[in-house]
mmCIF file of C-alpha atoms in Angstrom:
data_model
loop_
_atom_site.group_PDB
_atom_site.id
_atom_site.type_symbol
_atom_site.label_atom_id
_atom_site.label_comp_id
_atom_site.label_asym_id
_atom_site.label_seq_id
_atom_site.Cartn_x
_atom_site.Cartn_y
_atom_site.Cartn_z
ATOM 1 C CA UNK A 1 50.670 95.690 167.473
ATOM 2 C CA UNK A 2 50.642 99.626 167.501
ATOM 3 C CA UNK A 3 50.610 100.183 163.682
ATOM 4 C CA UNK A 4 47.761 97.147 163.616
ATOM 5 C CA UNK A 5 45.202 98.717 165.486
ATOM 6 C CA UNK A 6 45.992 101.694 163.901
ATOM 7 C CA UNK A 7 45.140 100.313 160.564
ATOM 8 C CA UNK A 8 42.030 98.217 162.356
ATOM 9 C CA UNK A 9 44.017 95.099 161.615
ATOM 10 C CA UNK A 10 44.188 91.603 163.421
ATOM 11 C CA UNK A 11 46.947 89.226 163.125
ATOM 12 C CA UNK A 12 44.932 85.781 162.451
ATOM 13 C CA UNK A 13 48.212 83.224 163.143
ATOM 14 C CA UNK A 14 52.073 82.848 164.015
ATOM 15 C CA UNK A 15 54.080 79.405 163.118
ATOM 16 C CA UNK A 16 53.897 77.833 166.960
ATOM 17 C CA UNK A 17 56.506 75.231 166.857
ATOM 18 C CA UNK A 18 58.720 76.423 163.610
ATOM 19 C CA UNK A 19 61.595 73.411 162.548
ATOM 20 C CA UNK A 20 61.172 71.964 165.926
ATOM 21 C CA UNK A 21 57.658 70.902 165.000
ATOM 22 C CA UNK A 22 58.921 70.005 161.468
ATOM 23 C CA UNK A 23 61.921 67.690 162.833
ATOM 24 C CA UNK A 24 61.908 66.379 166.611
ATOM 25 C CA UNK A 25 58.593 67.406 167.692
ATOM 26 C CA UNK A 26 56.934 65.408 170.072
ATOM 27 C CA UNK A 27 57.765 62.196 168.268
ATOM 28 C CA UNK A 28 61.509 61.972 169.172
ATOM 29 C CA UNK A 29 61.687 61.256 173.294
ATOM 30 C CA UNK A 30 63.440 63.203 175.463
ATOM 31 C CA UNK A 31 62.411 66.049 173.107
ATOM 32 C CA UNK A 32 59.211 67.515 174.755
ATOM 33 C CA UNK A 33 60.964 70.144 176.451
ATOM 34 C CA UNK A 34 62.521 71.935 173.423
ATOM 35 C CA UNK A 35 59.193 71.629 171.456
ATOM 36 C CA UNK A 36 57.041 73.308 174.923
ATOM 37 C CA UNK A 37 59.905 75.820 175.089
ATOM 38 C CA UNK A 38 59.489 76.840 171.634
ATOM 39 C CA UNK A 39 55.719 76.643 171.898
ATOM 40 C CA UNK A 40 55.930 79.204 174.927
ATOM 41 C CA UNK A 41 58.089 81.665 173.075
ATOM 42 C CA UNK A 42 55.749 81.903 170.304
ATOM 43 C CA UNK A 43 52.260 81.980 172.791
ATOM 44 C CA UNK A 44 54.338 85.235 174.047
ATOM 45 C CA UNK A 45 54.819 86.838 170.838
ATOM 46 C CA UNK A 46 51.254 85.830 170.172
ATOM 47 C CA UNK A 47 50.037 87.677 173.664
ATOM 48 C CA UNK A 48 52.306 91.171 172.171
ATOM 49 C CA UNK A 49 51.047 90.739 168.762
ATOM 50 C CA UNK A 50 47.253 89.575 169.048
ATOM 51 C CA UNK A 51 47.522 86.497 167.154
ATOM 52 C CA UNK A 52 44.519 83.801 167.960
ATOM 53 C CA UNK A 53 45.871 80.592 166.714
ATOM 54 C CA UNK A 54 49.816 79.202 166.536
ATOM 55 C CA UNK A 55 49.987 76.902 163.811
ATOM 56 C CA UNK A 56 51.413 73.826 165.156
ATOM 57 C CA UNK A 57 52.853 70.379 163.937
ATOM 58 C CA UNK A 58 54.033 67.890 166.071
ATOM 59 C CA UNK A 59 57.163 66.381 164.045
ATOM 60 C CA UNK A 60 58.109 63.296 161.542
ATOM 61 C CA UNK A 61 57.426 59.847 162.181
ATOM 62 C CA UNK A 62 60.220 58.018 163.461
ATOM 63 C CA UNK A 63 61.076 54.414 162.141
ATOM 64 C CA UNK A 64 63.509 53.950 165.611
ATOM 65 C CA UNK A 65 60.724 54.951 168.272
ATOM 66 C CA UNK A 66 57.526 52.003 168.779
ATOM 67 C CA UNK A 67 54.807 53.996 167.415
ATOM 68 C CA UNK A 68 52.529 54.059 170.239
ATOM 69 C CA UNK A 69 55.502 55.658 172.525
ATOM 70 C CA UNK A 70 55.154 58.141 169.839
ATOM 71 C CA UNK A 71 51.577 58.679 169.597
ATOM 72 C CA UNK A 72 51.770 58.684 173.759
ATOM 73 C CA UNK A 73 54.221 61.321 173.719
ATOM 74 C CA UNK A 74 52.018 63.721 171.107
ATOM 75 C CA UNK A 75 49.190 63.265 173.403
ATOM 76 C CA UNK A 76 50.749 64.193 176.726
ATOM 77 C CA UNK A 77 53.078 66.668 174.807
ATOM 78 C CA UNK A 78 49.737 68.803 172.987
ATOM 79 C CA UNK A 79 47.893 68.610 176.369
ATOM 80 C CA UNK A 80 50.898 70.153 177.895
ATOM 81 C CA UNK A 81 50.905 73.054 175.232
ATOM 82 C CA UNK A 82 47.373 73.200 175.044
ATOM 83 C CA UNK A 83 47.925 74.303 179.142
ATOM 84 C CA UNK A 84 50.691 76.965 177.959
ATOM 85 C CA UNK A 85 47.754 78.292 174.913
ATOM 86 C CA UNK A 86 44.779 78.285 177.224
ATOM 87 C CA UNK A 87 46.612 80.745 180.268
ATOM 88 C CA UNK A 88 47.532 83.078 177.471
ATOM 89 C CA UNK A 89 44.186 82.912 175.714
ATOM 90 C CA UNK A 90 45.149 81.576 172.113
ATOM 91 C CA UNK A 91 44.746 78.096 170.110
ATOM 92 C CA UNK A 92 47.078 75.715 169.134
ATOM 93 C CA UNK A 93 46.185 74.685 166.035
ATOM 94 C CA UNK A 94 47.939 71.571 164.886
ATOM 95 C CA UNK A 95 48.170 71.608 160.798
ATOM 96 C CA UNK A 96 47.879 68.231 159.270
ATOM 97 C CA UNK A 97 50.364 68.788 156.217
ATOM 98 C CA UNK A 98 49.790 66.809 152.891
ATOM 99 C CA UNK A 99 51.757 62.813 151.766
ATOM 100 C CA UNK A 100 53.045 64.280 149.036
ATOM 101 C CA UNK A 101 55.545 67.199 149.835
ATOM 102 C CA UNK A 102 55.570 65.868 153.174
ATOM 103 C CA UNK A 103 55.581 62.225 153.837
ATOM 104 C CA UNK A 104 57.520 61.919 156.851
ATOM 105 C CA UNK A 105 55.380 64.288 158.823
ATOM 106 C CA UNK A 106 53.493 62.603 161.306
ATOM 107 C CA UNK A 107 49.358 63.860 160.806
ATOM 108 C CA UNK A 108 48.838 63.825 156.894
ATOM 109 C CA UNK A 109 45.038 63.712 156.928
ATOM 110 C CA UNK A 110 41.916 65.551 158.682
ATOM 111 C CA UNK A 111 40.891 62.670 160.282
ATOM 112 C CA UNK A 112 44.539 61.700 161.690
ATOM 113 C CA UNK A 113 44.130 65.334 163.075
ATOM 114 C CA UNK A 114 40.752 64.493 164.234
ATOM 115 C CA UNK A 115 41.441 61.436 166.224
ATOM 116 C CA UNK A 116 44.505 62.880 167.919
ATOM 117 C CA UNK A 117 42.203 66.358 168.965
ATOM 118 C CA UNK A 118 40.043 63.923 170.282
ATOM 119 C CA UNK A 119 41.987 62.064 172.374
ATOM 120 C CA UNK A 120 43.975 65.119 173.822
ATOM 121 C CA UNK A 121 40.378 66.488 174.646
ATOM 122 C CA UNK A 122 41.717 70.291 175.615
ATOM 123 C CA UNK A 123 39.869 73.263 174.651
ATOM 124 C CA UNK A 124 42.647 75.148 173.096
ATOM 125 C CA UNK A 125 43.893 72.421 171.176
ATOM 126 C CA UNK A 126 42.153 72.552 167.823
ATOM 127 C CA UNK A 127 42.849 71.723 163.995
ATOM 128 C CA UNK A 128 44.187 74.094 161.188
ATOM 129 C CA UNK A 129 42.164 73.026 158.590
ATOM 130 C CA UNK A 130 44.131 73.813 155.331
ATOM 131 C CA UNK A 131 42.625 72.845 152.215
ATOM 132 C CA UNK A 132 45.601 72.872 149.783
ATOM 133 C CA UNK A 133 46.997 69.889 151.852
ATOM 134 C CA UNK A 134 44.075 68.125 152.728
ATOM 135 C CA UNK A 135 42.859 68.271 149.290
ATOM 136 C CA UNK A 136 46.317 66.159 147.983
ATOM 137 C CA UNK A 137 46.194 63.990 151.142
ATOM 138 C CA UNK A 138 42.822 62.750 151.247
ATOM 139 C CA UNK A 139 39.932 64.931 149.283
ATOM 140 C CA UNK A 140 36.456 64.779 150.675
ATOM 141 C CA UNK A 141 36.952 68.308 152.227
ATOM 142 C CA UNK A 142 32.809 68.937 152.204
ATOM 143 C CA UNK A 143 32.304 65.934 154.823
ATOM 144 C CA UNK A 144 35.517 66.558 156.969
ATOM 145 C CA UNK A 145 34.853 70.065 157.269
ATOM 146 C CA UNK A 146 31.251 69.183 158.684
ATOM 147 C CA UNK A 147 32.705 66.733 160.908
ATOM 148 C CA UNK A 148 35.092 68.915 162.515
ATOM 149 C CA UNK A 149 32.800 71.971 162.351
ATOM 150 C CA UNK A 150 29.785 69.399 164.249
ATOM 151 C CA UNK A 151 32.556 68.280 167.073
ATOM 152 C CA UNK A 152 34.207 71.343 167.325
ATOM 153 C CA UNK A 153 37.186 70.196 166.385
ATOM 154 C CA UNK A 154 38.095 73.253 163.318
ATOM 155 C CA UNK A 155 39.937 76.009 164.646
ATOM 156 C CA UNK A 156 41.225 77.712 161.975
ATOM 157 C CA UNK A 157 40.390 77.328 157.510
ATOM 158 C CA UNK A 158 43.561 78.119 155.846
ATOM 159 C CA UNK A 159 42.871 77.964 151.645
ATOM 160 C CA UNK A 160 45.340 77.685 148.104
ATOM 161 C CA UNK A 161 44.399 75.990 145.115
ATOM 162 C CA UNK A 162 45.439 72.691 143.348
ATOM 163 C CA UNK A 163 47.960 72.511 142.002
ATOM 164 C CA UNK A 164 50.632 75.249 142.367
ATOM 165 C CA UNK A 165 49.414 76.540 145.672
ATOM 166 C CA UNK A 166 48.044 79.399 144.185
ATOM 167 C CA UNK A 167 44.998 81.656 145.219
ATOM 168 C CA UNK A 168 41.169 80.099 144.947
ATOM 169 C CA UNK A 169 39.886 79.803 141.870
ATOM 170 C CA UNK A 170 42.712 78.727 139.702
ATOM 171 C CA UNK A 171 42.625 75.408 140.269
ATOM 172 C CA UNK A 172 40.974 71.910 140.945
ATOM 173 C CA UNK A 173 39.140 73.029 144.234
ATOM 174 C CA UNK A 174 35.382 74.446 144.328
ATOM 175 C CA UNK A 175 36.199 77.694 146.183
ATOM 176 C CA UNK A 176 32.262 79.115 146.083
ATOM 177 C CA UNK A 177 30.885 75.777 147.551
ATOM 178 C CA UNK A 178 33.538 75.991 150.304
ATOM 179 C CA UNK A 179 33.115 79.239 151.222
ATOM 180 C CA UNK A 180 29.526 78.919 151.058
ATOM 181 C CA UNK A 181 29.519 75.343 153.722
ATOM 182 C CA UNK A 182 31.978 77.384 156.009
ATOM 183 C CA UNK A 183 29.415 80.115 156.414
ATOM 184 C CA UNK A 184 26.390 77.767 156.593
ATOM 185 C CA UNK A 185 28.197 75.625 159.184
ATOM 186 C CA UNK A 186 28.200 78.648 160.788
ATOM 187 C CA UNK A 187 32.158 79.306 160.449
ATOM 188 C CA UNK A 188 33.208 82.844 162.260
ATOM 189 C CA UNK A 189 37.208 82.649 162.245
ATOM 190 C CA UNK A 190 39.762 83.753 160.107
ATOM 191 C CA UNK A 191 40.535 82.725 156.540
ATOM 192 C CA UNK A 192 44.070 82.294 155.941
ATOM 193 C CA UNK A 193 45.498 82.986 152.406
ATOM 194 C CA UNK A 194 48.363 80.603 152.819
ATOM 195 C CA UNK A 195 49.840 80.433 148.777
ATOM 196 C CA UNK A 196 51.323 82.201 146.161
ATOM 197 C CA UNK A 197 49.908 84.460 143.428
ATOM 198 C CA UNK A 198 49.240 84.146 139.431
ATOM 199 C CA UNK A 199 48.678 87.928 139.473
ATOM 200 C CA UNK A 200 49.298 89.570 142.377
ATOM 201 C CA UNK A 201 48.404 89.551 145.873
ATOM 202 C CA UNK A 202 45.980 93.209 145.532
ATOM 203 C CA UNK A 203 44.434 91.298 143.139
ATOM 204 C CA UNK A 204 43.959 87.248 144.774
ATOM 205 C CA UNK A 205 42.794 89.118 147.697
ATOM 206 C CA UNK A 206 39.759 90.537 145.755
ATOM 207 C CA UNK A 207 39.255 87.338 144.203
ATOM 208 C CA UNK A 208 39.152 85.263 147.415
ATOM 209 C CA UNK A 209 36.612 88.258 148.573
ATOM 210 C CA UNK A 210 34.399 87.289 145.387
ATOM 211 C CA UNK A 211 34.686 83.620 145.915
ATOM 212 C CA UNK A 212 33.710 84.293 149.261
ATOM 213 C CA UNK A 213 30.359 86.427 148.266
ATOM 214 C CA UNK A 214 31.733 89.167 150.476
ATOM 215 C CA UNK A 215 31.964 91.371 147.628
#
């Protein structure tokens, strides 16, 4: 945190849940308590560090567990973390992952995201809304991003191109029209560059700055 604000740096995000959000989760019962333990031990490195948002997932969907006992335990489980986020200040931000690297995980899709933030209803629960994933899982990132942007619902825009995962502009994905809704629906958070590089990162960094129209 020292050598940050000494360079006039932020940290944007931490990984909130790490393999427990990947595996058990919330999904699996009798699991809550080592998912909220992990949560807290990353909202304290977020409180020494300065990080805003702890990207979050809430585990794979179990073919042994009803699905509604699942989808009950998520809900209780993220309003219970979203309790833990809000005394320390920061955002869970639950990342919706994509159905084709990830099929097992449980929230594949914006609006899967969407309907869970909605029925957990707390104010530091909110969605990571990363485009290289959505973009494979469902497309129409224009009218998702305005419906989470309108219900305040979009916490945090993570971006990497289709396919590869590499930065903006070397794929499928129309980085200057993104960039340019986020700032007319009046986006203010961070951007995170969440993928690889064809070049190098000096270099996808000044090109996601030009995309952007910030340069």
């Amino acid at each position: 945190r020292r050598n940050a604000d000494k360079h006039g740096m932020r940290c944007s995000s931490l990984a909130g849940t790490g393999r427990v959000g990947l595996t058990t989760g919330l999904t699996d019962t009798g699991k809550e308590k080592v998912y909220l333990d992990f949560f807290t031990t990353a909202v304290n490195a977020a409180k020494v560090l300065g990080a805003q948002n702890l990207v979050s997932f809430v585990g794979k969907r179990l073919d042994t567990i009803p699905w509604e006992t699942q989808y009950e335990q998520i809900i209780s489980g993220l309003r219970k973390a979203g309790d833990i986020a809000g005394e320390a200040g920061v955002y869970l931000t639950l990342e919706p992952l994509n159905r084709i690297s990830h099929s097992d995980m449980t929230v594949l899709t914006s609006q899967e995201g969407f309907k869970i933030l909605r029925d957990v209803d707390h104010p530091h629960v909110k969605l990571d809304f990363d485009i290289f994933h959505l973009q494979q899982s469902e497309g129409n990132l224009t009218r998702n991003l305005r419906e989470g942007m309108k219900d305040g619902l979009i916490q945090y825009v993570e971006v990497g191109d289709v396919p590869g995962r590499f930065e903006p502009g070397t794929g499928e994905i129309n980085y200057p029209h993104i960039f340019a809704e986020l700032r007319r629906l009046g986006y203010d958070g961070f951007i995170g560059m969440e993928h690889f590089t064809q070049t190098s990162f000096p270099s996808a960094f000044a090109q996601v700055k030009r995309l952007a129209g910030i340069e």
